[in-house]
PDB file of C-alpha atoms in Angstrom:
ATOM      1  CA  UNK A  11      -3.922  13.314  26.955  1.00 86.00           C
ATOM      2  CA  UNK A  12      -3.619  13.774  23.450  1.00 85.00           C
ATOM      3  CA  UNK A  13      -0.759  16.526  23.201  1.00 89.00           C
ATOM      4  CA  UNK A  14       0.576  14.384  26.468  1.00 91.00           C
ATOM      5  CA  UNK A  15       1.298  11.708  23.945  1.00 88.00           C
ATOM      6  CA  UNK A  16       1.627  13.404  20.831  1.00 86.00           C
ATOM      7  CA  UNK A  17       5.351  15.901  22.476  1.00 89.00           C
ATOM      8  CA  UNK A  18       6.308  12.203  23.606  1.00 87.00           C
ATOM      9  CA  UNK A  19       6.301  10.356  20.658  1.00 81.00           C
ATOM     10  CA  UNK A  20       8.256  13.263  18.906  1.00 82.00           C
ATOM     11  CA  UNK A  21      11.201  13.413  22.049  1.00 85.00           C
ATOM     12  CA  UNK A  22      10.844   9.866  21.659  1.00 82.00           C
ATOM     13  CA  UNK A  23      11.457   9.331  18.156  1.00 77.00           C
ATOM     14  CA  UNK A  24      14.441  12.581  17.649  1.00 78.00           C
ATOM     15  CA  UNK A  25      16.269  10.341  20.366  1.00 77.00           C
ATOM     16  CA  UNK A  26      15.677   6.579  19.412  1.00 74.00           C
ATOM     17  CA  UNK A  27      17.203   7.866  15.884  1.00 72.00           C
ATOM     18  CA  UNK A  28      19.924   9.432  17.866  1.00 75.00           C
ATOM     19  CA  UNK A  29      21.293   6.085  19.623  1.00 72.00           C
ATOM     20  CA  UNK A  30      22.850   3.528  17.372  1.00 69.00           C
ATOM     21  CA  UNK A  31      20.700   0.480  16.021  1.00 69.00           C
ATOM     22  CA  UNK A  32      20.110  -2.380  17.172  1.00 66.00           C
ATOM     23  CA  UNK A  33      19.389  -5.347  16.064  1.00 68.00           C
ATOM     24  CA  UNK A  34      18.731  -7.281  19.669  1.00 73.00           C
ATOM     25  CA  UNK A  35      15.581  -7.481  21.787  1.00 76.00           C
ATOM     26  CA  UNK A  36      17.307  -6.172  25.148  1.00 73.00           C
ATOM     27  CA  UNK A  37      16.159  -3.292  27.460  1.00 76.00           C
ATOM     28  CA  UNK A  38      19.507  -2.210  27.025  1.00 77.00           C
ATOM     29  CA  UNK A  39      18.514   0.217  24.257  1.00 76.00           C
ATOM     30  CA  UNK A  40      16.184   1.664  26.811  1.00 80.00           C
ATOM     31  CA  UNK A  41      19.420   3.107  28.995  1.00 80.00           C
ATOM     32  CA  UNK A  42      21.209   3.622  25.934  1.00 81.00           C
ATOM     33  CA  UNK A  43      18.200   6.007  25.481  1.00 81.00           C
ATOM     34  CA  UNK A  44      17.658   6.971  28.818  1.00 81.00           C
ATOM     35  CA  UNK A  45      21.254   8.869  28.783  1.00 83.00           C
ATOM     36  CA  UNK A  46      19.529  11.238  26.641  1.00 83.00           C
ATOM     37  CA  UNK A  47      17.049  14.299  27.188  1.00 87.00           C
ATOM     38  CA  UNK A  48      15.375  14.406  25.139  1.00 86.00           C
ATOM     39  CA  UNK A  49      14.518  11.256  25.450  1.00 84.00           C
ATOM     40  CA  UNK A  50      13.600  11.947  29.270  1.00 90.00           C
ATOM     41  CA  UNK A  51      11.346  14.897  28.843  1.00 91.00           C
ATOM     42  CA  UNK A  52       9.478  12.494  26.316  1.00 87.00           C
ATOM     43  CA  UNK A  53       9.008   9.972  28.718  1.00 88.00           C
ATOM     44  CA  UNK A  54       7.657  12.623  31.332  1.00 92.00           C
ATOM     45  CA  UNK A  55       5.009  13.327  28.826  1.00 92.00           C
ATOM     46  CA  UNK A  56       4.132  10.326  28.328  1.00 89.00           C
ATOM     47  CA  UNK A  57       3.930   9.145  31.516  1.00 91.00           C
ATOM     48  CA  UNK A  58       1.469  12.063  32.120  1.00 94.00           C
ATOM     49  CA  UNK A  59      -0.092  10.864  29.074  1.00 91.00           C
ATOM     50  CA  UNK A  60      -0.228   7.507  30.603  1.00 90.00           C
ATOM     51  CA  UNK A  61      -1.565   8.581  33.964  1.00 91.00           C
ATOM     52  CA  UNK A  62      -4.583  10.520  32.480  1.00 92.00           C
ATOM     53  CA  UNK A  63      -5.977   7.298  29.910  1.00 90.00           C
ATOM     54  CA  UNK A  64      -5.344   5.880  33.226  1.00 89.00           C
ATOM     55  CA  UNK A  65      -7.788   8.191  34.881  1.00 90.00           C
ATOM     56  CA  UNK A  66      -9.865   8.066  31.779  1.00 90.00           C
ATOM     57  CA  UNK A  67     -10.435   4.656  31.812  1.00 89.00           C
ATOM     58  CA  UNK A  68     -11.707   4.389  34.996  1.00 87.00           C
ATOM     59  CA  UNK A  69     -14.994   5.403  33.125  1.00 88.00           C
ATOM     60  CA  UNK A  70     -14.804   5.656  29.323  1.00 89.00           C
ATOM     61  CA  UNK A  71     -14.784   2.773  26.931  1.00 90.00           C
ATOM     62  CA  UNK A  72     -11.319   1.497  25.797  1.00 90.00           C
ATOM     63  CA  UNK A  73     -12.409   2.526  22.163  1.00 88.00           C
ATOM     64  CA  UNK A  74     -12.281   6.013  22.997  1.00 88.00           C
ATOM     65  CA  UNK A  75      -9.249   6.297  24.999  1.00 90.00           C
ATOM     66  CA  UNK A  76      -7.538   4.389  22.726  1.00 86.00           C
ATOM     67  CA  UNK A  77      -8.322   5.795  19.755  1.00 83.00           C
ATOM     68  CA  UNK A  78      -7.333   8.775  21.547  1.00 84.00           C
ATOM     69  CA  UNK A  79      -4.408   7.969  22.224  1.00 84.00           C
ATOM     70  CA  UNK A  80      -3.548   7.253  18.198  1.00 79.00           C
ATOM     71  CA  UNK A  81      -5.063  11.285  17.858  1.00 79.00           C
ATOM     72  CA  UNK A  82      -1.667  11.797  19.581  1.00 82.00           C
ATOM     73  CA  UNK A  83      -0.261  11.041  15.851  1.00 77.00           C
ATOM     74  CA  UNK A  84      -1.851  13.692  14.384  1.00 78.00           C
ATOM     75  CA  UNK A  85       0.154  16.422  17.592  1.00 82.00           C
ATOM     76  CA  UNK A  86       3.099  14.637  16.894  1.00 79.00           C
ATOM     77  CA  UNK A  87       2.833  15.198  12.693  1.00 77.00           C
ATOM     78  CA  UNK A  88       2.239  18.969  13.268  1.00 80.00           C
ATOM     79  CA  UNK A  89       4.901  19.475  15.483  1.00 82.00           C
ATOM     80  CA  UNK A  90       7.337  18.123  13.440  1.00 78.00           C
ATOM     81  CA  UNK A  91       6.571  20.473  10.531  1.00 79.00           C
ATOM     82  CA  UNK A  92       6.515  23.519  12.755  1.00 80.00           C
ATOM     83  CA  UNK A  93       9.578  22.772  14.389  1.00 79.00           C
ATOM     84  CA  UNK A  94      11.381  20.087  12.663  1.00 73.00           C
ATOM     85  CA  UNK A  95      10.764  21.289   9.063  1.00 76.00           C
ATOM     86  CA  UNK A  96       9.560  17.201   7.835  1.00 72.00           C
ATOM     87  CA  UNK A  97       7.171  17.775   4.581  1.00 75.00           C
ATOM     88  CA  UNK A  98       4.542  16.160   4.903  1.00 73.00           C
ATOM     89  CA  UNK A  99       2.503  14.325   1.468  1.00 77.00           C
ATOM     90  CA  UNK A 100      -0.523  15.374   0.814  1.00 82.00           C
ATOM     91  CA  UNK A 101      -1.938  12.035   1.392  1.00 80.00           C
ATOM     92  CA  UNK A 102      -0.927  11.741   5.083  1.00 79.00           C
ATOM     93  CA  UNK A 103      -2.268  15.374   5.894  1.00 81.00           C
ATOM     94  CA  UNK A 104      -5.787  14.096   4.498  1.00 86.00           C
ATOM     95  CA  UNK A 105      -5.346  11.111   7.022  1.00 84.00           C
ATOM     96  CA  UNK A 106      -4.335  12.948   9.973  1.00 82.00           C
ATOM     97  CA  UNK A 107      -7.626  14.924   9.092  1.00 86.00           C
ATOM     98  CA  UNK A 108      -9.696  11.979   9.037  1.00 87.00           C
ATOM     99  CA  UNK A 109      -8.297  11.086  12.413  1.00 82.00           C
ATOM    100  CA  UNK A 110      -9.536  14.518  14.334  1.00 82.00           C
ATOM    101  CA  UNK A 111     -13.379  13.378  12.466  1.00 89.00           C
ATOM    102  CA  UNK A 112     -12.901   9.505  13.637  1.00 87.00           C
ATOM    103  CA  UNK A 113     -12.163  10.848  17.549  1.00 83.00           C
ATOM    104  CA  UNK A 114     -14.661  13.104  17.060  1.00 87.00           C
ATOM    105  CA  UNK A 115     -17.348  10.434  16.344  1.00 89.00           C
ATOM    106  CA  UNK A 116     -16.003   8.724  18.841  1.00 87.00           C
ATOM    107  CA  UNK A 117     -16.640  11.612  22.068  1.00 86.00           C
ATOM    108  CA  UNK A 118     -20.333  11.536  20.946  1.00 89.00           C
ATOM    109  CA  UNK A 119     -21.050   8.408  21.039  1.00 91.00           C
ATOM    110  CA  UNK A 120     -19.297   6.894  23.374  1.00 89.00           C
ATOM    111  CA  UNK A 121     -21.007   5.918  26.954  1.00 90.00           C
ATOM    112  CA  UNK A 122     -19.167   6.348  29.827  1.00 89.00           C
ATOM    113  CA  UNK A 123     -20.440   3.532  32.245  1.00 87.00           C
ATOM    114  CA  UNK A 124     -17.476   1.181  35.077  1.00 86.00           C
ATOM    115  CA  UNK A 125     -15.183  -1.144  34.504  1.00 86.00           C
ATOM    116  CA  UNK A 126     -16.965  -5.356  34.839  1.00 88.00           C
ATOM    117  CA  UNK A 127     -14.189  -6.834  36.814  1.00 88.00           C
ATOM    118  CA  UNK A 128     -11.034  -9.536  34.693  1.00 88.00           C
ATOM    119  CA  UNK A 129     -11.195 -12.562  36.387  1.00 87.00           C
ATOM    120  CA  UNK A 130      -8.448 -15.095  36.375  1.00 91.00           C
ATOM    121  CA  UNK A 131      -8.643 -16.690  32.855  1.00 92.00           C
ATOM    122  CA  UNK A 132      -7.699 -12.801  31.949  1.00 92.00           C
ATOM    123  CA  UNK A 133      -5.377 -12.414  33.851  1.00 93.00           C
ATOM    124  CA  UNK A 134      -3.695 -15.521  32.582  1.00 95.00           C
ATOM    125  CA  UNK A 135      -4.419 -14.890  28.472  1.00 95.00           C
ATOM    126  CA  UNK A 136      -2.881 -11.557  29.043  1.00 95.00           C
ATOM    127  CA  UNK A 137      -0.030 -13.281  30.927  1.00 96.00           C
ATOM    128  CA  UNK A 138       0.393 -15.490  27.971  1.00 96.00           C
ATOM    129  CA  UNK A 139       0.280 -12.480  25.181  1.00 96.00           C
ATOM    130  CA  UNK A 140       2.725 -10.994  27.151  1.00 96.00           C
ATOM    131  CA  UNK A 141       5.848 -13.735  26.706  1.00 96.00           C
ATOM    132  CA  UNK A 142       3.772 -14.320  22.768  1.00 96.00           C
ATOM    133  CA  UNK A 143       4.481 -10.734  22.272  1.00 96.00           C
ATOM    134  CA  UNK A 144       8.748 -10.831  23.485  1.00 94.00           C
ATOM    135  CA  UNK A 145       8.889 -13.912  21.546  1.00 95.00           C
ATOM    136  CA  UNK A 146       7.723 -12.218  18.102  1.00 94.00           C
ATOM    137  CA  UNK A 147      10.361  -9.064  18.822  1.00 93.00           C
ATOM    138  CA  UNK A 148      13.243 -11.533  19.445  1.00 91.00           C
ATOM    139  CA  UNK A 149      12.262 -11.724  15.642  1.00 92.00           C
ATOM    140  CA  UNK A 150      11.220  -8.529  14.817  1.00 89.00           C
ATOM    141  CA  UNK A 151      14.413  -7.189  15.624  1.00 88.00           C
ATOM    142  CA  UNK A 152      15.913  -9.083  12.414  1.00 87.00           C
ATOM    143  CA  UNK A 153      13.609  -6.398   9.739  1.00 84.00           C
ATOM    144  CA  UNK A 154      15.076  -3.802   8.752  1.00 81.00           C
ATOM    145  CA  UNK A 155      13.941  -0.255   7.747  1.00 79.00           C
ATOM    146  CA  UNK A 156      10.131   0.003   6.391  1.00 78.00           C
ATOM    147  CA  UNK A 157       9.046  -3.553   7.142  1.00 83.00           C
ATOM    148  CA  UNK A 158      10.720  -3.121  10.357  1.00 85.00           C
ATOM    149  CA  UNK A 159       9.188   0.007  11.304  1.00 85.00           C
ATOM    150  CA  UNK A 160       5.693  -1.315  10.570  1.00 86.00           C
ATOM    151  CA  UNK A 161       6.566  -4.730  12.366  1.00 90.00           C
ATOM    152  CA  UNK A 162       8.114  -3.637  15.203  1.00 91.00           C
ATOM    153  CA  UNK A 163       5.517  -0.784  15.552  1.00 90.00           C
ATOM    154  CA  UNK A 164       2.162  -3.110  15.213  1.00 91.00           C
ATOM    155  CA  UNK A 165       4.395  -5.614  18.288  1.00 94.00           C
ATOM    156  CA  UNK A 166       4.436  -2.575  20.363  1.00 94.00           C
ATOM    157  CA  UNK A 167       0.604  -1.617  19.539  1.00 93.00           C
ATOM    158  CA  UNK A 168      -0.437  -4.649  20.830  1.00 95.00           C
ATOM    159  CA  UNK A 169       2.205  -4.589  23.875  1.00 95.00           C
ATOM    160  CA  UNK A 170       0.155  -0.825  24.837  1.00 94.00           C
ATOM    161  CA  UNK A 171      -3.307  -2.702  23.836  1.00 93.00           C
ATOM    162  CA  UNK A 172      -2.673  -5.333  26.482  1.00 95.00           C
ATOM    163  CA  UNK A 173      -1.247  -2.924  28.702  1.00 94.00           C
ATOM    164  CA  UNK A 174      -4.917  -0.376  28.703  1.00 93.00           C
ATOM    165  CA  UNK A 175      -7.036  -4.372  29.292  1.00 94.00           C
ATOM    166  CA  UNK A 176      -5.340  -4.525  32.301  1.00 94.00           C
ATOM    167  CA  UNK A 177      -5.926  -1.050  32.795  1.00 93.00           C
ATOM    168  CA  UNK A 178      -9.249  -0.932  32.692  1.00 92.00           C
ATOM    169  CA  UNK A 179     -10.754  -2.580  35.647  1.00 91.00           C
ATOM    170  CA  UNK A 180      -7.305  -1.776  37.681  1.00 90.00           C
ATOM    171  CA  UNK A 181      -8.795   1.990  37.716  1.00 87.00           C
ATOM    172  CA  UNK A 182     -12.108   0.608  38.896  1.00 83.00           C
ATOM    173  CA  UNK A 183      -9.912  -0.558  42.150  1.00 84.00           C
ATOM    174  CA  UNK A 184     -10.598   2.486  45.320  1.00 76.00           C
ATOM    175  CA  UNK A 185      -8.304   0.446  47.791  1.00 75.00           C
ATOM    176  CA  UNK A 186      -4.816   1.292  47.134  1.00 73.00           C
ATOM    177  CA  UNK A 187      -3.813  -1.862  48.813  1.00 74.00           C
ATOM    178  CA  UNK A 188      -5.721  -3.800  46.858  1.00 74.00           C
ATOM    179  CA  UNK A 189      -4.338  -1.383  43.536  1.00 81.00           C
ATOM    180  CA  UNK A 190      -0.628  -2.011  44.602  1.00 83.00           C
ATOM    181  CA  UNK A 191      -0.921  -6.016  45.133  1.00 85.00           C
ATOM    182  CA  UNK A 192      -3.201  -6.893  41.852  1.00 89.00           C
ATOM    183  CA  UNK A 193      -1.645  -9.159  39.044  1.00 92.00           C
ATOM    184  CA  UNK A 194      -2.829  -6.617  36.621  1.00 93.00           C
ATOM    185  CA  UNK A 195      -0.312  -3.776  37.695  1.00 93.00           C
ATOM    186  CA  UNK A 196       2.637  -6.078  37.644  1.00 95.00           C
ATOM    187  CA  UNK A 197       0.961  -7.381  34.155  1.00 95.00           C
ATOM    188  CA  UNK A 198       0.065  -3.906  32.986  1.00 95.00           C
ATOM    189  CA  UNK A 199       3.967  -3.080  34.160  1.00 94.00           C
ATOM    190  CA  UNK A 200       5.679  -5.543  32.572  1.00 95.00           C
ATOM    191  CA  UNK A 201       3.643  -4.664  28.449  1.00 96.00           C
ATOM    192  CA  UNK A 202       4.314  -1.066  29.219  1.00 94.00           C
ATOM    193  CA  UNK A 203       7.662  -2.054  29.301  1.00 93.00           C
ATOM    194  CA  UNK A 204       7.923  -3.982  26.282  1.00 95.00           C
ATOM    195  CA  UNK A 205       6.066  -1.695  24.082  1.00 93.00           C
ATOM    196  CA  UNK A 206       8.213   0.665  25.414  1.00 91.00           C
ATOM    197  CA  UNK A 207      10.923  -1.375  24.049  1.00 91.00           C
ATOM    198  CA  UNK A 208       8.872  -2.353  20.460  1.00 92.00           C
ATOM    199  CA  UNK A 209       8.831   1.666  20.094  1.00 88.00           C
ATOM    200  CA  UNK A 210      12.341   2.329  19.943  1.00 86.00           C
ATOM    201  CA  UNK A 211      13.228  -0.030  18.142  1.00 88.00           C
ATOM    202  CA  UNK A 212      10.851   0.875  15.415  1.00 88.00           C
ATOM    203  CA  UNK A 213      12.080   4.657  15.771  1.00 82.00           C
ATOM    204  CA  UNK A 214      15.245   3.570  14.753  1.00 81.00           C
ATOM    205  CA  UNK A 215      14.314   1.592  11.535  1.00 77.00           C
ATOM    206  CA  UNK A 216      12.276   4.065   9.574  1.00 67.00           C
ATOM    207  CA  UNK A 217       9.257   6.484   9.058  1.00 68.00           C
ATOM    208  CA  UNK A 218       8.706   8.183  12.461  1.00 74.00           C
ATOM    209  CA  UNK A 219       5.220   8.025  11.628  1.00 70.00           C
ATOM    210  CA  UNK A 220       4.540   4.763   9.975  1.00 76.00           C
ATOM    211  CA  UNK A 221       6.072   3.374  13.246  1.00 83.00           C
ATOM    212  CA  UNK A 222       3.159   5.131  15.377  1.00 81.00           C
ATOM    213  CA  UNK A 223       0.728   4.719  12.771  1.00 79.00           C
ATOM    214  CA  UNK A 224       1.001   1.284  13.246  1.00 84.00           C
ATOM    215  CA  UNK A 225       1.541   1.273  17.041  1.00 87.00           C
ATOM    216  CA  UNK A 226      -2.216   2.599  17.199  1.00 81.00           C
ATOM    217  CA  UNK A 227      -3.307   0.371  14.298  1.00 78.00           C
ATOM    218  CA  UNK A 228      -2.611  -2.939  16.183  1.00 84.00           C
ATOM    219  CA  UNK A 229      -3.737  -1.524  19.315  1.00 83.00           C
ATOM    220  CA  UNK A 230      -6.682  -0.073  18.975  1.00 80.00           C
ATOM    221  CA  UNK A 231      -8.314  -2.720  17.820  1.00 82.00           C
ATOM    222  CA  UNK A 232      -8.348  -5.269  20.306  1.00 88.00           C
ATOM    223  CA  UNK A 233      -8.270  -3.290  23.204  1.00 90.00           C
ATOM    224  CA  UNK A 234     -11.551  -2.284  21.867  1.00 87.00           C
ATOM    225  CA  UNK A 235     -12.973  -5.249  21.260  1.00 88.00           C
ATOM    226  CA  UNK A 236     -12.169  -6.399  24.850  1.00 91.00           C
ATOM    227  CA  UNK A 237     -13.538  -3.823  25.890  1.00 91.00           C
ATOM    228  CA  UNK A 238     -17.048  -3.996  24.576  1.00 90.00           C
ATOM    229  CA  UNK A 239     -17.541  -7.618  25.388  1.00 90.00           C
ATOM    230  CA  UNK A 240     -16.337  -8.482  28.272  1.00 90.00           C
ATOM    231  CA  UNK A 241     -15.272  -5.039  30.592  1.00 91.00           C
ATOM    232  CA  UNK A 242     -18.843  -3.123  30.062  1.00 87.00           C
ATOM    233  CA  UNK A 243     -17.864  -0.761  28.010  1.00 90.00           C
ATOM    234  CA  UNK A 244     -21.252   0.899  26.486  1.00 90.00           C
ATOM    235  CA  UNK A 245     -22.312   2.675  23.554  1.00 92.00           C
ATOM    236  CA  UNK A 246     -25.469   5.484  23.828  1.00 92.00           C
ATOM    237  CA  UNK A 247     -28.381   3.786  22.150  1.00 91.00           C
ATOM    238  CA  UNK A 248     -29.050   4.948  18.342  1.00 91.00           C
ATOM    239  CA  UNK A 249     -25.474   5.795  18.093  1.00 91.00           C
ATOM    240  CA  UNK A 250     -23.820   2.348  17.633  1.00 89.00           C
ATOM    241  CA  UNK A 251     -23.354   3.534  13.730  1.00 92.00           C
ATOM    242  CA  UNK A 252     -21.669   6.505  14.648  1.00 91.00           C
ATOM    243  CA  UNK A 253     -19.463   4.300  16.956  1.00 89.00           C
ATOM    244  CA  UNK A 254     -18.090   1.949  13.822  1.00 88.00           C
ATOM    245  CA  UNK A 255     -18.163   4.561  11.832  1.00 91.00           C
ATOM    246  CA  UNK A 256     -16.260   6.603  13.596  1.00 87.00           C
ATOM    247  CA  UNK A 257     -14.060   3.320  14.915  1.00 83.00           C
ATOM    248  CA  UNK A 258     -13.321   2.343  11.530  1.00 87.00           C
ATOM    249  CA  UNK A 259     -12.451   5.258  10.188  1.00 88.00           C
ATOM    250  CA  UNK A 260      -9.776   6.309  12.716  1.00 80.00           C
ATOM    251  CA  UNK A 261      -8.411   2.515  11.842  1.00 79.00           C
ATOM    252  CA  UNK A 262      -8.643   3.351   8.221  1.00 83.00           C
ATOM    253  CA  UNK A 263      -6.204   6.644   8.734  1.00 82.00           C
ATOM    254  CA  UNK A 264      -4.037   5.475  10.823  1.00 72.00           C
ATOM    255  CA  UNK A 265      -3.227   2.069   9.190  1.00 74.00           C
ATOM    256  CA  UNK A 266      -3.296   4.654   6.283  1.00 75.00           C
ATOM    257  CA  UNK A 267      -0.769   6.988   7.539  1.00 68.00           C
ATOM    258  CA  UNK A 268       1.911   3.432   7.404  1.00 62.00           C
ATOM    259  CA  UNK A 269       1.554   3.447   3.953  1.00 62.00           C
ATOM    260  CA  UNK A 270       2.028   6.959   2.890  1.00 56.00           C
ATOM    261  CA  UNK A 271       4.648   7.799   6.302  1.00 49.00           C
ATOM    262  CA  UNK A 272       7.768   9.356   4.536  1.00 47.00           C
ATOM    263  CA  UNK A 273      11.654   8.807   6.181  1.00 48.00           C
ATOM    264  CA  UNK A 274      11.523  12.926   8.829  1.00 48.00           C
ATOM    265  CA  UNK A 275      14.136  11.692  10.929  1.00 47.00           C
ATOM    266  CA  UNK A 276      17.226  12.688   8.691  1.00 45.00           C
ATOM    267  CA  UNK A 277      15.975  15.877   7.881  1.00 39.00           C
ATOM    268  CA  UNK A 278      19.071  17.367   5.431  1.00 38.00           C
ATOM    269  CA  UNK A 279      22.548  16.727   4.785  1.00 39.00           C
ATOM    270  CA  UNK A 280      25.361  18.898   5.373  1.00 38.00           C
ATOM    271  CA  UNK A 281      27.120  20.355   2.550  1.00 37.00           C
ATOM    272  CA  UNK A 282      30.257  21.728   2.710  1.00 36.00           C
ATOM    273  CA  UNK A 283      31.251  25.587   2.679  1.00 33.00           C
ATOM    274  CA  UNK A 284      34.759  25.707   0.705  1.00 35.00           C
ATOM    275  CA  UNK A 285      37.801  23.824  -0.092  1.00 36.00           C
ATOM    276  CA  UNK A 286      39.835  22.578   2.623  1.00 36.00           C
ATOM    277  CA  UNK A 287      37.280  23.443   5.399  1.00 37.00           C
ATOM    278  CA  UNK A 288      35.411  19.514   5.175  1.00 37.00           C
ATOM    279  CA  UNK A 289      34.511  20.716   9.280  1.00 34.00           C
ATOM    280  CA  UNK A 290      32.494  23.793   8.447  1.00 32.00           C
ATOM    281  CA  UNK A 291      29.077  23.024   7.245  1.00 35.00           C
ATOM    282  CA  UNK A 292      25.435  24.723   7.612  1.00 34.00           C
ATOM    283  CA  UNK A 293      21.591  22.403   7.783  1.00 35.00           C
ATOM    284  CA  UNK A 294      19.421  23.844   5.276  1.00 39.00           C
ATOM    285  CA  UNK A 295      15.941  23.977   6.499  1.00 41.00           C
ATOM    286  CA  UNK A 296      16.533  25.368  10.029  1.00 41.00           C
ATOM    287  CA  UNK A 297      16.525  28.961  11.020  1.00 41.00           C
ATOM    288  CA  UNK A 298      16.204  31.254  13.954  1.00 42.00           C
ATOM    289  CA  UNK A 299      14.396  29.607  16.876  1.00 43.00           C
ATOM    290  CA  UNK A 300      13.453  26.776  15.086  1.00 44.00           C
ATOM    291  CA  UNK A 301      17.381  25.790  14.190  1.00 46.00           C
ATOM    292  CA  UNK A 302      18.109  26.351  17.993  1.00 41.00           C
ATOM    293  CA  UNK A 303      15.803  24.573  19.422  1.00 40.00           C
ATOM    294  CA  UNK A 304      16.584  21.245  16.401  1.00 45.00           C
ATOM    295  CA  UNK A 305      19.957  21.524  17.867  1.00 45.00           C
ATOM    296  CA  UNK A 306      19.212  21.359  21.612  1.00 42.00           C
ATOM    297  CA  UNK A 307      17.549  18.296  20.054  1.00 44.00           C
ATOM    298  CA  UNK A 308      20.345  16.742  18.288  1.00 44.00           C
ATOM    299  CA  UNK A 309      18.787  16.627  14.884  1.00 43.00           C
ATOM    300  CA  UNK A 310      21.339  19.876  13.940  1.00 41.00           C
ATOM    301  CA  UNK A 311      24.769  18.238  14.797  1.00 39.00           C
ATOM    302  CA  UNK A 312      27.105  21.129  16.315  1.00 38.00           C
ATOM    303  CA  UNK A 313      30.327  22.108  14.082  1.00 35.00           C
ATOM    304  CA  UNK A 314      33.297  23.401  14.513  1.00 36.00           C
ATOM    305  CA  UNK A 315      33.695  27.063  12.458  1.00 40.00           C
ATOM    306  CA  UNK A 316      37.998  27.452  12.766  1.00 39.00           C
ATOM    307  CA  UNK A 317      36.838  31.414  11.329  1.00 42.00           C
ATOM    308  CA  UNK A 318      35.564  31.669  15.091  1.00 41.00           C
TER     309      UNK A 318
END
């Protein structure tokens, strides 16, 4: 699940930065993103991660599952360094290490337990939250640069957090007819689509890791709190301190990444090789198989060479 979300973040971010920046909260962005093969592959990885997370929520508490989803940011950063030659500041590397330690602490403290059903009041609340997030997204798209990336990423995190709350009791339903007609399923789909749109908008505006970290930071606390208070999530006796410490470390790490993350989706600019041949260019930072992968992902554009 962690690897699937990490790969999905990387591939979708590449497609988002290749698409014209949208200044309106409109689903047309998703249609434009779907025209990129890279985005579709990333979406497939995200769907795989979503299915694995949905199955995990049947018995595992939300604070553990959401923290594990957040750990996918570490996979994204490592793949960016290995494939796209991202340069991560030392502070960001340290925060990624803290993220791993926080998730490990949560794994050792989480106690498997079935979810309690969510009542009608909870369903109506999730519907109201969907409307509020959508309205906030209409105004959030007016922000540009790092503030827009963080704000829209945080709204995406709230949408995915609400989707996780809907998924926890929904995963406990065994009868297919009860699953496909349950109102929580429609709320799960609605929140996921809104979150996907907001994430795409966030990735277009600044640092990729900042957008994803803001999403994870905003999505972890609400879902974890609702799970413990309303959905029957449990912690092993005597390990409450470990769960609290692990959750705080994980949350601090993803919040810190929004502060230290650097813009990564512009790896290098082309430089001309000779006067009179402006279309002949080389791209620094890519060589061998990494350059081939980057070109296929659209990070390196093909250039014409009159000598060939």
